Amino acid sequence: MKASDADILIIPGYTNSGPDHWQTRWEQKLSTARRVEQAEWSKPVRDDWVARIAEEVNASTRPVVLVAHSLGVPSVIHAIPHFRNKVAGAFFVAPPDVANPKIRPKHLMTFGPYPRNPLPFPSITIASRNDPFGSYEHADDIAGSWGSLLIDAGEAGHINADSGHGPWPEGTMVFAKFLGQLKP
């Protein structure tokens, strides 16, 4: 599949992805990419976020490829039962451990626990060994339950602009390869 064959939905996490974040850069470079906008980025409500994602998937006219970061990951997983259109694949980055009582702000726990059913589409999960919002072991566990290919990003923090992942060329290469393996 080529990028032009898909509706690429960019799904940021808590507080959105700023101008230097790799998601924003991808959205600007990929002609068929669009961001799933949330009404409330700093006080997320799970049901609202899930409904917005399902709305965007269901409004798509081409097969959908989901690109979720951080809190966008559990939002997508909870939205899957509401999808009526075809999702060709999902690219998950830095899934937070939303069941961890140490997560801050505390209301992010309302996005947990993760459903553990196998996903109905191919996926890749990229996780860091020193992500302050979720351990690599947690990412390995949930990716395994979903049937998602787990990629070890090493010590990459939260894989965002703050951890030095603005352009993120390694992520771009992995995404391009993943996209090329998907069927429209």
PDB file of C-alpha atoms in Angstrom:
ATOM      1  CA  MET A   1       0.000   0.000   0.000  1.00  0.00           C
ATOM      2  CA  LYS A   2       1.144   3.530  -0.749  1.00  0.00           C
ATOM      3  CA  ALA A   3       0.302   6.534   1.423  1.00  0.00           C
ATOM      4  CA  SER A   4      -1.977   7.788  -1.371  1.00  0.00           C
ATOM      5  CA  ASP A   5      -4.066   4.598  -1.052  1.00  0.00           C
ATOM      6  CA  ALA A   6      -4.979   5.266   2.590  1.00  0.00           C
ATOM      7  CA  ASP A   7      -6.522   7.749   4.957  1.00  0.00           C
ATOM      8  CA  ILE A   8      -3.729   8.145   7.499  1.00  0.00           C
ATOM      9  CA  LEU A   9      -5.187   9.215  10.825  1.00  0.00           C
ATOM     10  CA  ILE A  10      -2.732  10.904  13.183  1.00  0.00           C
ATOM     11  CA  ILE A  11      -3.882  10.316  16.770  1.00  0.00           C
ATOM     12  CA  PRO A  12      -1.892  12.310  19.338  1.00  0.00           C
ATOM     13  CA  GLY A  13      -1.880  11.737  23.051  1.00  0.00           C
ATOM     14  CA  TYR A  14      -2.385  13.885  26.116  1.00  0.00           C
ATOM     15  CA  THR A  15      -1.941  17.637  25.376  1.00  0.00           C
ATOM     16  CA  ASN A  16      -1.696  16.986  21.595  1.00  0.00           C
ATOM     17  CA  SER A  17       1.485  16.854  19.502  1.00  0.00           C
ATOM     18  CA  GLY A  18       3.227  20.201  19.114  1.00  0.00           C
ATOM     19  CA  PRO A  19       4.878  21.701  16.018  1.00  0.00           C
ATOM     20  CA  ASP A  20       8.185  19.854  16.546  1.00  0.00           C
ATOM     21  CA  HIS A  21       6.637  16.434  17.257  1.00  0.00           C
ATOM     22  CA  TRP A  22       7.166  13.715  14.649  1.00  0.00           C
ATOM     23  CA  GLN A  23       3.375  13.264  14.307  1.00  0.00           C
ATOM     24  CA  THR A  24       2.954  16.893  13.246  1.00  0.00           C
ATOM     25  CA  ARG A  25       5.810  16.573  10.784  1.00  0.00           C
ATOM     26  CA  TRP A  26       4.306  13.411   9.278  1.00  0.00           C
ATOM     27  CA  GLU A  27       0.896  15.061   9.019  1.00  0.00           C
ATOM     28  CA  GLN A  28       2.470  17.945   7.088  1.00  0.00           C
ATOM     29  CA  LYS A  29       4.413  15.644   4.727  1.00  0.00           C
ATOM     30  CA  LEU A  30       1.812  12.956   3.987  1.00  0.00           C
ATOM     31  CA  SER A  31      -0.884  14.276   1.652  1.00  0.00           C
ATOM     32  CA  THR A  32      -3.545  11.832   2.892  1.00  0.00           C
ATOM     33  CA  ALA A  33      -2.823  12.336   6.602  1.00  0.00           C
ATOM     34  CA  ARG A  34      -5.109  14.212   8.944  1.00  0.00           C
ATOM     35  CA  ARG A  35      -5.117  14.692  12.691  1.00  0.00           C
ATOM     36  CA  VAL A  36      -7.965  13.420  14.824  1.00  0.00           C
ATOM     37  CA  GLU A  37      -8.785  16.579  16.760  1.00  0.00           C
ATOM     38  CA  GLN A  38     -10.071  16.246  20.299  1.00  0.00           C
ATOM     39  CA  ALA A  39     -12.280  18.821  22.028  1.00  0.00           C
ATOM     40  CA  GLU A  40     -10.214  18.644  25.202  1.00  0.00           C
ATOM     41  CA  TRP A  41      -6.500  17.871  24.931  1.00  0.00           C
ATOM     42  CA  SER A  42      -5.508  18.667  28.518  1.00  0.00           C
ATOM     43  CA  LYS A  43      -8.495  17.077  30.298  1.00  0.00           C
ATOM     44  CA  PRO A  44      -9.154  14.013  28.166  1.00  0.00           C
ATOM     45  CA  VAL A  45     -12.386  12.068  28.591  1.00  0.00           C
ATOM     46  CA  ARG A  46     -12.081   8.497  27.365  1.00  0.00           C
ATOM     47  CA  ASP A  47     -15.565   8.203  25.862  1.00  0.00           C
ATOM     48  CA  ASP A  48     -15.145  11.486  23.971  1.00  0.00           C
ATOM     49  CA  TRP A  49     -11.726  10.538  22.588  1.00  0.00           C
ATOM     50  CA  VAL A  50     -12.935   7.074  21.565  1.00  0.00           C
ATOM     51  CA  ALA A  51     -16.015   8.534  19.854  1.00  0.00           C
ATOM     52  CA  ARG A  52     -13.919  11.062  17.863  1.00  0.00           C
ATOM     53  CA  ILE A  53     -11.559   8.346  16.625  1.00  0.00           C
ATOM     54  CA  ALA A  54     -14.461   6.092  15.597  1.00  0.00           C
ATOM     55  CA  GLU A  55     -16.124   9.050  13.870  1.00  0.00           C
ATOM     56  CA  GLU A  56     -12.994   9.754  11.808  1.00  0.00           C
ATOM     57  CA  VAL A  57     -12.466   6.092  10.894  1.00  0.00           C
ATOM     58  CA  ASN A  58     -16.101   5.734   9.887  1.00  0.00           C
ATOM     59  CA  ALA A  59     -15.972   8.934   7.776  1.00  0.00           C
ATOM     60  CA  SER A  60     -12.954   7.719   5.812  1.00  0.00           C
ATOM     61  CA  THR A  61     -13.321   6.938   2.133  1.00  0.00           C
ATOM     62  CA  ARG A  62     -10.159   4.827   1.776  1.00  0.00           C
ATOM     63  CA  PRO A  63      -8.674   2.095   3.982  1.00  0.00           C
ATOM     64  CA  VAL A  64      -7.444   3.633   7.229  1.00  0.00           C
ATOM     65  CA  VAL A  65      -3.963   3.513   8.704  1.00  0.00           C
ATOM     66  CA  LEU A  66      -3.859   4.659  12.324  1.00  0.00           C
ATOM     67  CA  VAL A  67      -0.767   6.414  13.710  1.00  0.00           C
ATOM     68  CA  ALA A  68      -1.221   6.724  17.476  1.00  0.00           C
ATOM     69  CA  HIS A  69       1.167   8.090  20.092  1.00  0.00           C
ATOM     70  CA  SER A  70       0.939   7.783  23.868  1.00  0.00           C
ATOM     71  CA  LEU A  71      -2.661   8.234  25.137  1.00  0.00           C
ATOM     72  CA  GLY A  72      -3.802   7.903  21.534  1.00  0.00           C
ATOM     73  CA  VAL A  73      -2.937   4.187  21.748  1.00  0.00           C
ATOM     74  CA  PRO A  74      -5.468   3.145  24.429  1.00  0.00           C
ATOM     75  CA  SER A  75      -7.989   5.494  22.802  1.00  0.00           C
ATOM     76  CA  VAL A  76      -7.665   3.571  19.516  1.00  0.00           C
ATOM     77  CA  ILE A  77      -7.841   0.181  21.235  1.00  0.00           C
ATOM     78  CA  HIS A  78     -11.075   1.161  23.008  1.00  0.00           C
ATOM     79  CA  ALA A  79     -12.518   2.542  19.745  1.00  0.00           C
ATOM     80  CA  ILE A  80     -12.072  -0.659  17.691  1.00  0.00           C
ATOM     81  CA  PRO A  81     -15.546  -2.105  18.433  1.00  0.00           C
ATOM     82  CA  HIS A  82     -17.065   1.094  16.971  1.00  0.00           C
ATOM     83  CA  PHE A  83     -15.245   0.933  13.610  1.00  0.00           C
ATOM     84  CA  ARG A  84     -17.492   0.334  10.598  1.00  0.00           C
ATOM     85  CA  ASN A  85     -14.864   1.020   7.914  1.00  0.00           C
ATOM     86  CA  LYS A  86     -11.787  -0.979   7.061  1.00  0.00           C
ATOM     87  CA  VAL A  87      -8.642  -0.359   9.077  1.00  0.00           C
ATOM     88  CA  ALA A  88      -5.660  -1.587   7.081  1.00  0.00           C
ATOM     89  CA  GLY A  89      -3.211  -1.279   9.957  1.00  0.00           C
ATOM     90  CA  ALA A  90      -2.065   0.581  13.062  1.00  0.00           C
ATOM     91  CA  PHE A  91       1.276   2.085  14.060  1.00  0.00           C
ATOM     92  CA  PHE A  92       1.427   2.480  17.856  1.00  0.00           C
ATOM     93  CA  VAL A  93       4.203   4.465  19.547  1.00  0.00           C
ATOM     94  CA  ALA A  94       4.985   4.750  23.280  1.00  0.00           C
ATOM     95  CA  PRO A  95       1.860   3.159  24.773  1.00  0.00           C
ATOM     96  CA  PRO A  96       1.443   4.439  28.332  1.00  0.00           C
ATOM     97  CA  ASP A  97       0.679   2.140  31.242  1.00  0.00           C
ATOM     98  CA  VAL A  98      -2.728   3.615  32.029  1.00  0.00           C
ATOM     99  CA  ALA A  99      -3.357   1.040  34.760  1.00  0.00           C
ATOM    100  CA  ASN A 100      -0.324   2.229  36.763  1.00  0.00           C
ATOM    101  CA  PRO A 101      -1.533   4.218  39.806  1.00  0.00           C
ATOM    102  CA  LYS A 102       1.675   6.296  39.629  1.00  0.00           C
ATOM    103  CA  ILE A 103       0.706   7.796  36.251  1.00  0.00           C
ATOM    104  CA  ARG A 104       0.201  11.556  36.291  1.00  0.00           C
ATOM    105  CA  PRO A 105      -2.165  13.191  35.856  1.00  0.00           C
ATOM    106  CA  LYS A 106      -4.176  10.565  37.672  1.00  0.00           C
ATOM    107  CA  HIS A 107      -7.289  10.889  35.495  1.00  0.00           C
ATOM    108  CA  LEU A 108      -5.355   9.220  32.643  1.00  0.00           C
ATOM    109  CA  MET A 109      -6.069   5.944  34.458  1.00  0.00           C
ATOM    110  CA  THR A 110      -9.644   6.224  33.144  1.00  0.00           C
ATOM    111  CA  PHE A 111      -8.209   5.105  29.781  1.00  0.00           C
ATOM    112  CA  GLY A 112      -7.230   1.751  31.268  1.00  0.00           C
ATOM    113  CA  PRO A 113      -7.137  -1.108  31.366  1.00  0.00           C
ATOM    114  CA  TYR A 114      -6.248  -2.000  27.797  1.00  0.00           C
ATOM    115  CA  PRO A 115      -8.496  -4.508  26.043  1.00  0.00           C
ATOM    116  CA  ARG A 116      -6.344  -7.554  25.352  1.00  0.00           C
ATOM    117  CA  ASN A 117      -8.156  -9.075  22.373  1.00  0.00           C
ATOM    118  CA  PRO A 118      -6.141  -9.806  19.224  1.00  0.00           C
ATOM    119  CA  LEU A 119      -6.436  -6.866  16.838  1.00  0.00           C
ATOM    120  CA  PRO A 120      -8.460  -7.321  13.634  1.00  0.00           C
ATOM    121  CA  PHE A 121      -5.699  -5.655  11.554  1.00  0.00           C
ATOM    122  CA  PRO A 122      -1.878  -5.737  11.387  1.00  0.00           C
ATOM    123  CA  SER A 123      -0.014  -3.497  13.799  1.00  0.00           C
ATOM    124  CA  ILE A 124       3.382  -2.448  15.033  1.00  0.00           C
ATOM    125  CA  THR A 125       4.067  -1.210  18.552  1.00  0.00           C
ATOM    126  CA  ILE A 126       7.245   0.777  19.177  1.00  0.00           C
ATOM    127  CA  ALA A 127       8.351   1.103  22.790  1.00  0.00           C
ATOM    128  CA  SER A 128      11.270   2.608  24.641  1.00  0.00           C
ATOM    129  CA  ARG A 129      13.320   1.054  27.425  1.00  0.00           C
ATOM    130  CA  ASN A 130      13.119   4.243  29.533  1.00  0.00           C
ATOM    131  CA  ASP A 131       9.697   5.710  28.790  1.00  0.00           C
ATOM    132  CA  PRO A 132       8.534   7.533  31.948  1.00  0.00           C
ATOM    133  CA  PHE A 133       4.890   6.717  31.121  1.00  0.00           C
ATOM    134  CA  GLY A 134       5.129   2.992  30.468  1.00  0.00           C
ATOM    135  CA  SER A 135       7.680   0.234  30.872  1.00  0.00           C
ATOM    136  CA  TYR A 136       9.023  -1.810  27.983  1.00  0.00           C
ATOM    137  CA  GLU A 137       7.740  -4.934  29.757  1.00  0.00           C
ATOM    138  CA  HIS A 138       4.221  -3.486  29.801  1.00  0.00           C
ATOM    139  CA  ALA A 139       4.434  -2.676  26.075  1.00  0.00           C
ATOM    140  CA  ASP A 140       5.711  -6.192  25.373  1.00  0.00           C
ATOM    141  CA  ASP A 141       2.801  -7.694  27.308  1.00  0.00           C
ATOM    142  CA  ILE A 142       0.036  -5.715  25.598  1.00  0.00           C
ATOM    143  CA  ALA A 143       1.592  -5.962  22.129  1.00  0.00           C
ATOM    144  CA  GLY A 144       1.777  -9.730  22.575  1.00  0.00           C
ATOM    145  CA  SER A 145      -1.900  -9.948  23.505  1.00  0.00           C
ATOM    146  CA  TRP A 146      -2.858  -7.884  20.430  1.00  0.00           C
ATOM    147  CA  GLY A 147      -0.646  -9.877  18.055  1.00  0.00           C
ATOM    148  CA  SER A 148       1.297  -6.683  17.348  1.00  0.00           C
ATOM    149  CA  LEU A 149       4.932  -6.712  16.250  1.00  0.00           C
ATOM    150  CA  LEU A 150       6.947  -5.059  19.044  1.00  0.00           C
ATOM    151  CA  ILE A 151       9.950  -2.942  18.071  1.00  0.00           C
ATOM    152  CA  ASP A 152      12.518  -2.012  20.718  1.00  0.00           C
ATOM    153  CA  ALA A 153      13.417   1.680  20.361  1.00  0.00           C
ATOM    154  CA  GLY A 154      16.184   1.397  22.964  1.00  0.00           C
ATOM    155  CA  GLU A 155      16.484   4.217  25.476  1.00  0.00           C
ATOM    156  CA  ALA A 156      14.349   6.713  23.599  1.00  0.00           C
ATOM    157  CA  GLY A 157      12.288   8.279  26.391  1.00  0.00           C
ATOM    158  CA  HIS A 158       8.672   8.940  25.422  1.00  0.00           C
ATOM    159  CA  ILE A 159       9.548   9.111  21.705  1.00  0.00           C
ATOM    160  CA  ASN A 160       8.383  12.695  21.369  1.00  0.00           C
ATOM    161  CA  ALA A 161       9.933  16.107  20.703  1.00  0.00           C
ATOM    162  CA  ASP A 162      11.052  16.411  24.355  1.00  0.00           C
ATOM    163  CA  SER A 163      13.101  13.223  24.004  1.00  0.00           C
ATOM    164  CA  GLY A 164      14.695  14.428  20.762  1.00  0.00           C
ATOM    165  CA  HIS A 165      12.291  12.719  18.357  1.00  0.00           C
ATOM    166  CA  GLY A 166      11.105  15.613  16.233  1.00  0.00           C
ATOM    167  CA  PRO A 167      12.126  14.429  12.754  1.00  0.00           C
ATOM    168  CA  TRP A 168      12.533  10.778  13.917  1.00  0.00           C
ATOM    169  CA  PRO A 169      13.962   9.339  10.667  1.00  0.00           C
ATOM    170  CA  GLU A 170      14.094   5.804  12.135  1.00  0.00           C
ATOM    171  CA  GLY A 171      10.348   5.942  12.758  1.00  0.00           C
ATOM    172  CA  THR A 172       9.741   7.231   9.251  1.00  0.00           C
ATOM    173  CA  MET A 173      11.630   4.271   7.791  1.00  0.00           C
ATOM    174  CA  VAL A 174       9.766   1.720   9.925  1.00  0.00           C
ATOM    175  CA  PHE A 175       6.430   3.327   9.037  1.00  0.00           C
ATOM    176  CA  ALA A 176       7.242   3.332   5.306  1.00  0.00           C
ATOM    177  CA  LYS A 177       8.146  -0.368   5.411  1.00  0.00           C
ATOM    178  CA  PHE A 178       5.005  -1.179   7.434  1.00  0.00           C
ATOM    179  CA  LEU A 179       2.806   0.789   5.020  1.00  0.00           C
ATOM    180  CA  GLY A 180       4.360  -1.036   2.074  1.00  0.00           C
ATOM    181  CA  GLN A 181       3.345  -4.393   3.557  1.00  0.00           C
ATOM    182  CA  LEU A 182      -0.316  -3.459   4.085  1.00  0.00           C
ATOM    183  CA  LYS A 183      -3.045  -4.485   1.677  1.00  0.00           C
ATOM    184  CA  PRO A 184      -5.538  -1.814   0.537  1.00  0.00           C
TER     185      PRO A 184
END
